[in-house]
Amino acid sequence: MITVSLATIPSRRSSLRAVVTALLPQVDRINVYMNESPAVEGADPDPDFLHDPKITVARSQETEFGDRGDAGKMFWADEVEGIHLIVDDDMLYPPDYVEQIVAGLDRYDRKAVVGFHGALLQTPFRAYYDRSSRKVSHFTKYLEADTPVHVIAGNSTCYHTDAIKVSREDFLKPNMADIWMALLGQQQHVPFICLQHKGEWL
């Protein structure tokens, strides 16, 4: 079972459509968490392209989780079984995206967290947004070989639920979901790997 989860806001409807259109043929399920989603009495609040039996929608105002920014992606973390892909609502995902990221996961016997954008924290560490404190492997740039990192970005995270235990309760504050995920990896001794990839593929 391959499940994609993402979070979005109303202003990103057009880019959300592109993401869903690209990924829906490649996976078994897509979960969409609608932050800042206003209730419209007597009307269907979801865009037509989300009306598909493979798609599950949760709206922030109807859950106890509330508006959570990118942490909304993890709303289903306790329920997903199998391969879980975390993506963004404003990326261009190629037709072989899922094939390539799952192949990367398989290289590590599905016992790592993998992705195409990662950061290796540096010593001395001053602050996360201090450029001297982290070495970034960017998703748009060529990466010659799989590279161990501390953080995998939430625009391209892939893991098997048998390898790392993740709960939506682990994401204590809105946004920075990739940092909360990285902490889980350190606590559970799960390697994080930025996968080799071509430049401008994503």
PDB file of C-alpha atoms in Angstrom:
ATOM      1  CA  MET A   1       0.000   0.000   0.000  1.00  0.00           C
ATOM      2  CA  ILE A   2       1.427   3.372  -1.018  1.00  0.00           C
ATOM      3  CA  THR A   3      -0.190   6.419   0.576  1.00  0.00           C
ATOM      4  CA  VAL A   4       0.518  10.102  -0.078  1.00  0.00           C
ATOM      5  CA  SER A   5      -0.306  12.737   2.537  1.00  0.00           C
ATOM      6  CA  LEU A   6      -0.160  16.503   2.069  1.00  0.00           C
ATOM      7  CA  ALA A   7      -1.481  19.719   3.557  1.00  0.00           C
ATOM      8  CA  THR A   8      -2.799  22.721   1.674  1.00  0.00           C
ATOM      9  CA  ILE A   9      -4.483  26.114   1.957  1.00  0.00           C
ATOM     10  CA  PRO A  10      -7.231  27.623  -0.243  1.00  0.00           C
ATOM     11  CA  SER A  11      -4.866  29.956  -2.132  1.00  0.00           C
ATOM     12  CA  ARG A  12      -2.938  26.980  -3.514  1.00  0.00           C
ATOM     13  CA  ARG A  13      -5.845  25.268  -5.230  1.00  0.00           C
ATOM     14  CA  SER A  14      -4.296  25.384  -8.720  1.00  0.00           C
ATOM     15  CA  SER A  15      -0.959  23.949  -7.605  1.00  0.00           C
ATOM     16  CA  LEU A  16      -2.785  21.367  -5.472  1.00  0.00           C
ATOM     17  CA  ARG A  17      -4.644  20.246  -8.595  1.00  0.00           C
ATOM     18  CA  ALA A  18      -1.314  19.737 -10.399  1.00  0.00           C
ATOM     19  CA  VAL A  19       0.107  17.694  -7.508  1.00  0.00           C
ATOM     20  CA  VAL A  20      -2.975  15.490  -7.189  1.00  0.00           C
ATOM     21  CA  THR A  21      -3.183  14.976 -10.953  1.00  0.00           C
ATOM     22  CA  ALA A  22       0.479  13.945 -11.098  1.00  0.00           C
ATOM     23  CA  LEU A  23       0.487  11.594  -8.113  1.00  0.00           C
ATOM     24  CA  LEU A  24      -2.968   9.981  -8.179  1.00  0.00           C
ATOM     25  CA  PRO A  25      -2.073   7.442 -10.930  1.00  0.00           C
ATOM     26  CA  GLN A  26       1.115   6.496  -9.068  1.00  0.00           C
ATOM     27  CA  VAL A  27      -0.302   5.603  -5.614  1.00  0.00           C
ATOM     28  CA  ASP A  28      -3.098   3.754  -3.822  1.00  0.00           C
ATOM     29  CA  ARG A  29      -4.302   6.599  -1.599  1.00  0.00           C
ATOM     30  CA  ILE A  30      -3.970  10.381  -1.287  1.00  0.00           C
ATOM     31  CA  ASN A  31      -4.783  12.212   1.963  1.00  0.00           C
ATOM     32  CA  VAL A  32      -5.384  15.974   1.718  1.00  0.00           C
ATOM     33  CA  TYR A  33      -5.477  18.110   4.857  1.00  0.00           C
ATOM     34  CA  MET A  34      -7.249  21.413   4.205  1.00  0.00           C
ATOM     35  CA  ASN A  35      -5.888  24.156   6.461  1.00  0.00           C
ATOM     36  CA  GLU A  36      -7.834  27.430   6.710  1.00  0.00           C
ATOM     37  CA  SER A  37     -10.758  25.684   5.066  1.00  0.00           C
ATOM     38  CA  PRO A  38     -13.929  27.729   5.608  1.00  0.00           C
ATOM     39  CA  ALA A  39     -17.176  25.887   6.124  1.00  0.00           C
ATOM     40  CA  VAL A  40     -19.700  26.687   3.413  1.00  0.00           C
ATOM     41  CA  GLU A  41     -23.164  25.815   4.671  1.00  0.00           C
ATOM     42  CA  GLY A  42     -25.166  23.763   2.205  1.00  0.00           C
ATOM     43  CA  ALA A  43     -22.287  23.497  -0.258  1.00  0.00           C
ATOM     44  CA  ASP A  44     -19.503  21.005  -0.975  1.00  0.00           C
ATOM     45  CA  PRO A  45     -16.306  22.710   0.229  1.00  0.00           C
ATOM     46  CA  ASP A  46     -13.954  20.474  -1.755  1.00  0.00           C
ATOM     47  CA  PRO A  47     -12.818  21.173  -5.334  1.00  0.00           C
ATOM     48  CA  ASP A  48     -14.057  18.713  -7.964  1.00  0.00           C
ATOM     49  CA  PHE A  49     -10.632  17.168  -8.557  1.00  0.00           C
ATOM     50  CA  LEU A  50     -10.662  15.804  -4.991  1.00  0.00           C
ATOM     51  CA  HIS A  51     -13.812  13.800  -5.676  1.00  0.00           C
ATOM     52  CA  ASP A  52     -12.150  10.439  -6.206  1.00  0.00           C
ATOM     53  CA  PRO A  53     -12.494   7.194  -4.241  1.00  0.00           C
ATOM     54  CA  LYS A  54      -8.706   7.127  -3.743  1.00  0.00           C
ATOM     55  CA  ILE A  55      -8.705  10.557  -2.044  1.00  0.00           C
ATOM     56  CA  THR A  56      -9.511  11.322   1.604  1.00  0.00           C
ATOM     57  CA  VAL A  57     -10.021  14.936   2.687  1.00  0.00           C
ATOM     58  CA  ALA A  58      -9.921  16.338   6.226  1.00  0.00           C
ATOM     59  CA  ARG A  59     -10.826  19.960   6.916  1.00  0.00           C
ATOM     60  CA  SER A  60      -9.086  21.790   9.738  1.00  0.00           C
ATOM     61  CA  GLN A  61     -12.229  23.320  11.197  1.00  0.00           C
ATOM     62  CA  GLU A  62     -13.769  19.842  11.517  1.00  0.00           C
ATOM     63  CA  THR A  63     -10.879  18.225  13.417  1.00  0.00           C
ATOM     64  CA  GLU A  64      -9.334  18.699  16.852  1.00  0.00           C
ATOM     65  CA  PHE A  65      -5.982  19.049  15.072  1.00  0.00           C
ATOM     66  CA  GLY A  66      -6.988  22.481  13.719  1.00  0.00           C
ATOM     67  CA  ASP A  67      -4.934  24.678  11.379  1.00  0.00           C
ATOM     68  CA  ARG A  68      -1.512  23.073  11.576  1.00  0.00           C
ATOM     69  CA  GLY A  69       0.406  24.345   8.562  1.00  0.00           C
ATOM     70  CA  ASP A  70       2.593  21.618   7.072  1.00  0.00           C
ATOM     71  CA  ALA A  71       2.071  19.490  10.194  1.00  0.00           C
ATOM     72  CA  GLY A  72      -1.377  18.780   8.732  1.00  0.00           C
ATOM     73  CA  LYS A  73       0.385  16.286   6.476  1.00  0.00           C
ATOM     74  CA  MET A  74       0.840  14.086   9.519  1.00  0.00           C
ATOM     75  CA  PHE A  75      -2.854  13.997  10.472  1.00  0.00           C
ATOM     76  CA  TRP A  76      -3.104  10.390   9.223  1.00  0.00           C
ATOM     77  CA  ALA A  77       0.289   9.183  10.516  1.00  0.00           C
ATOM     78  CA  ASP A  78      -1.257   6.898  13.156  1.00  0.00           C
ATOM     79  CA  GLU A  79      -3.497   5.169  10.599  1.00  0.00           C
ATOM     80  CA  VAL A  80      -1.330   4.727   7.509  1.00  0.00           C
ATOM     81  CA  GLU A  81       0.195   1.276   6.974  1.00  0.00           C
ATOM     82  CA  GLY A  82       2.846   0.509   4.395  1.00  0.00           C
ATOM     83  CA  ILE A  83       4.762   3.102   2.424  1.00  0.00           C
ATOM     84  CA  HIS A  84       3.949   6.677   3.409  1.00  0.00           C
ATOM     85  CA  LEU A  85       4.925   9.557   1.135  1.00  0.00           C
ATOM     86  CA  ILE A  86       4.861  13.132   2.442  1.00  0.00           C
ATOM     87  CA  VAL A  87       4.697  15.787  -0.278  1.00  0.00           C
ATOM     88  CA  ASP A  88       4.041  19.493  -0.789  1.00  0.00           C
ATOM     89  CA  ASP A  89       1.068  21.118  -2.498  1.00  0.00           C
ATOM     90  CA  ASP A  90       3.229  23.328  -4.755  1.00  0.00           C
ATOM     91  CA  MET A  91       5.748  20.979  -6.396  1.00  0.00           C
ATOM     92  CA  LEU A  92       5.944  19.519  -9.901  1.00  0.00           C
ATOM     93  CA  TYR A  93       6.211  15.755  -9.420  1.00  0.00           C
ATOM     94  CA  PRO A  94       7.324  13.769 -12.500  1.00  0.00           C
ATOM     95  CA  PRO A  95       5.528  10.641 -13.773  1.00  0.00           C
ATOM     96  CA  ASP A  96       8.219   8.361 -12.297  1.00  0.00           C
ATOM     97  CA  TYR A  97       8.415  10.130  -8.932  1.00  0.00           C
ATOM     98  CA  VAL A  98       6.893   7.346  -6.836  1.00  0.00           C
ATOM     99  CA  GLU A  99       8.804   4.653  -8.717  1.00  0.00           C
ATOM    100  CA  GLN A 100      12.107   6.429  -8.061  1.00  0.00           C
ATOM    101  CA  ILE A 101      11.558   7.248  -4.388  1.00  0.00           C
ATOM    102  CA  VAL A 102      10.280   3.755  -3.566  1.00  0.00           C
ATOM    103  CA  ALA A 103      13.296   2.265  -5.386  1.00  0.00           C
ATOM    104  CA  GLY A 104      15.466   4.406  -3.113  1.00  0.00           C
ATOM    105  CA  LEU A 105      13.603   3.150  -0.059  1.00  0.00           C
ATOM    106  CA  ASP A 106      14.073  -0.428  -1.221  1.00  0.00           C
ATOM    107  CA  ARG A 107      17.857   0.082  -1.465  1.00  0.00           C
ATOM    108  CA  TYR A 108      17.752   0.378   2.330  1.00  0.00           C
ATOM    109  CA  ASP A 109      15.368  -2.569   2.825  1.00  0.00           C
ATOM    110  CA  ARG A 110      12.634  -0.052   3.749  1.00  0.00           C
ATOM    111  CA  LYS A 111      14.432   0.628   7.057  1.00  0.00           C
ATOM    112  CA  ALA A 112      15.356   4.278   6.390  1.00  0.00           C
ATOM    113  CA  VAL A 113      13.579   7.558   5.776  1.00  0.00           C
ATOM    114  CA  VAL A 114      14.452   8.788   2.288  1.00  0.00           C
ATOM    115  CA  GLY A 115      13.815  11.809   0.105  1.00  0.00           C
ATOM    116  CA  PHE A 116      15.279  14.133  -2.504  1.00  0.00           C
ATOM    117  CA  HIS A 117      15.951  17.229  -0.356  1.00  0.00           C
ATOM    118  CA  GLY A 118      17.941  17.002   2.841  1.00  0.00           C
ATOM    119  CA  ALA A 119      20.185  18.820   5.272  1.00  0.00           C
ATOM    120  CA  LEU A 120      23.257  17.695   7.167  1.00  0.00           C
ATOM    121  CA  LEU A 121      23.726  19.727  10.349  1.00  0.00           C
ATOM    122  CA  GLN A 122      27.182  21.161  10.845  1.00  0.00           C
ATOM    123  CA  THR A 123      29.452  21.691  13.845  1.00  0.00           C
ATOM    124  CA  PRO A 124      29.394  24.198  15.429  1.00  0.00           C
ATOM    125  CA  PHE A 125      25.618  24.418  15.110  1.00  0.00           C
ATOM    126  CA  ARG A 126      24.310  27.962  15.638  1.00  0.00           C
ATOM    127  CA  ALA A 127      20.746  28.048  14.300  1.00  0.00           C
ATOM    128  CA  TYR A 128      18.774  26.026  11.786  1.00  0.00           C
ATOM    129  CA  TYR A 129      18.397  28.942   9.361  1.00  0.00           C
ATOM    130  CA  ASP A 130      22.057  29.936   9.677  1.00  0.00           C
ATOM    131  CA  ARG A 131      23.589  28.758   6.376  1.00  0.00           C
ATOM    132  CA  SER A 132      26.838  27.812   8.089  1.00  0.00           C
ATOM    133  CA  SER A 133      24.902  25.434  10.366  1.00  0.00           C
ATOM    134  CA  ARG A 134      23.690  23.055   7.661  1.00  0.00           C
ATOM    135  CA  LYS A 135      24.759  21.616   4.334  1.00  0.00           C
ATOM    136  CA  VAL A 136      21.762  21.291   2.022  1.00  0.00           C
ATOM    137  CA  SER A 137      21.283  18.786  -0.790  1.00  0.00           C
ATOM    138  CA  HIS A 138      18.685  20.605  -2.882  1.00  0.00           C
ATOM    139  CA  PHE A 139      15.990  18.752  -4.812  1.00  0.00           C
ATOM    140  CA  THR A 140      16.619  20.779  -7.992  1.00  0.00           C
ATOM    141  CA  LYS A 141      20.376  20.079  -8.002  1.00  0.00           C
ATOM    142  CA  TYR A 142      22.165  16.961  -9.228  1.00  0.00           C
ATOM    143  CA  LEU A 143      23.191  14.604  -6.411  1.00  0.00           C
ATOM    144  CA  GLU A 144      25.706  11.978  -7.471  1.00  0.00           C
ATOM    145  CA  ALA A 145      25.192   9.460  -4.669  1.00  0.00           C
ATOM    146  CA  ASP A 146      22.838   8.661  -1.804  1.00  0.00           C
ATOM    147  CA  THR A 147      23.877  10.881   1.111  1.00  0.00           C
ATOM    148  CA  PRO A 148      23.168  10.487   4.844  1.00  0.00           C
ATOM    149  CA  VAL A 149      21.509  13.586   6.322  1.00  0.00           C
ATOM    150  CA  HIS A 150      19.868  14.653   9.564  1.00  0.00           C
ATOM    151  CA  VAL A 151      16.749  16.206   7.994  1.00  0.00           C
ATOM    152  CA  ILE A 152      14.600  15.172   5.024  1.00  0.00           C
ATOM    153  CA  ALA A 153      12.356  17.947   3.747  1.00  0.00           C
ATOM    154  CA  GLY A 154       8.597  17.545   3.846  1.00  0.00           C
ATOM    155  CA  ASN A 155       8.359  18.059   0.075  1.00  0.00           C
ATOM    156  CA  SER A 156       9.731  14.547  -0.564  1.00  0.00           C
ATOM    157  CA  THR A 157       9.698  12.254   2.456  1.00  0.00           C
ATOM    158  CA  CYS A 158       9.198   8.505   2.143  1.00  0.00           C
ATOM    159  CA  TYR A 159       9.198   5.840   4.847  1.00  0.00           C
ATOM    160  CA  HIS A 160       7.678   2.469   5.659  1.00  0.00           C
ATOM    161  CA  THR A 161       5.514   2.452   8.758  1.00  0.00           C
ATOM    162  CA  ASP A 162       7.313  -0.671  10.054  1.00  0.00           C
ATOM    163  CA  ALA A 163      10.625   1.232  10.157  1.00  0.00           C
ATOM    164  CA  ILE A 164       9.728   4.321  12.196  1.00  0.00           C
ATOM    165  CA  LYS A 165       6.864   5.021  14.562  1.00  0.00           C
ATOM    166  CA  VAL A 166       5.174   8.311  13.736  1.00  0.00           C
ATOM    167  CA  SER A 167       2.094   9.846  15.356  1.00  0.00           C
ATOM    168  CA  ARG A 168       0.388  13.148  14.656  1.00  0.00           C
ATOM    169  CA  GLU A 169       0.854  13.826  18.380  1.00  0.00           C
ATOM    170  CA  ASP A 170       4.626  13.999  17.750  1.00  0.00           C
ATOM    171  CA  PHE A 171       4.149  17.267  15.845  1.00  0.00           C
ATOM    172  CA  LEU A 172       3.744  19.550  18.810  1.00  0.00           C
ATOM    173  CA  LYS A 173       3.399  22.863  16.970  1.00  0.00           C
ATOM    174  CA  PRO A 174       2.318  23.970  13.499  1.00  0.00           C
ATOM    175  CA  ASN A 175       4.876  23.938  10.693  1.00  0.00           C
ATOM    176  CA  MET A 176       8.468  22.650  10.705  1.00  0.00           C
ATOM    177  CA  ALA A 177       7.155  19.106  10.280  1.00  0.00           C
ATOM    178  CA  ASP A 178      10.499  18.050   8.817  1.00  0.00           C
ATOM    179  CA  ILE A 179      12.254  18.993  12.080  1.00  0.00           C
ATOM    180  CA  TRP A 180       9.807  17.032  14.240  1.00  0.00           C
ATOM    181  CA  MET A 181      10.293  14.084  11.867  1.00  0.00           C
ATOM    182  CA  ALA A 182      14.080  14.405  12.098  1.00  0.00           C
ATOM    183  CA  LEU A 183      13.859  14.254  15.899  1.00  0.00           C
ATOM    184  CA  LEU A 184      11.903  10.991  15.634  1.00  0.00           C
ATOM    185  CA  GLY A 185      14.634   9.584  13.411  1.00  0.00           C
ATOM    186  CA  GLN A 186      17.330  10.465  15.950  1.00  0.00           C
ATOM    187  CA  GLN A 187      15.314   9.089  18.861  1.00  0.00           C
ATOM    188  CA  GLN A 188      14.549   5.810  17.065  1.00  0.00           C
ATOM    189  CA  HIS A 189      17.976   5.440  15.402  1.00  0.00           C
ATOM    190  CA  VAL A 190      16.543   5.391  11.890  1.00  0.00           C
ATOM    191  CA  PRO A 191      18.876   6.611   9.113  1.00  0.00           C
ATOM    192  CA  PHE A 192      17.782   9.521   6.934  1.00  0.00           C
ATOM    193  CA  ILE A 193      19.065   9.386   3.350  1.00  0.00           C
ATOM    194  CA  CYS A 194      18.939  12.019   0.605  1.00  0.00           C
ATOM    195  CA  LEU A 195      18.668   9.990  -2.595  1.00  0.00           C
ATOM    196  CA  GLN A 196      20.767  10.472  -5.714  1.00  0.00           C
ATOM    197  CA  HIS A 197      18.872  12.284  -8.458  1.00  0.00           C
ATOM    198  CA  LYS A 198      19.218  14.260 -11.652  1.00  0.00           C
ATOM    199  CA  GLY A 199      19.200  18.038 -11.667  1.00  0.00           C
ATOM    200  CA  GLU A 200      15.885  19.727 -12.529  1.00  0.00           C
ATOM    201  CA  TRP A 201      14.056  16.378 -12.331  1.00  0.00           C
ATOM    202  CA  LEU A 202      11.941  17.818  -9.508  1.00  0.00           C
TER     203      LEU A 202
END
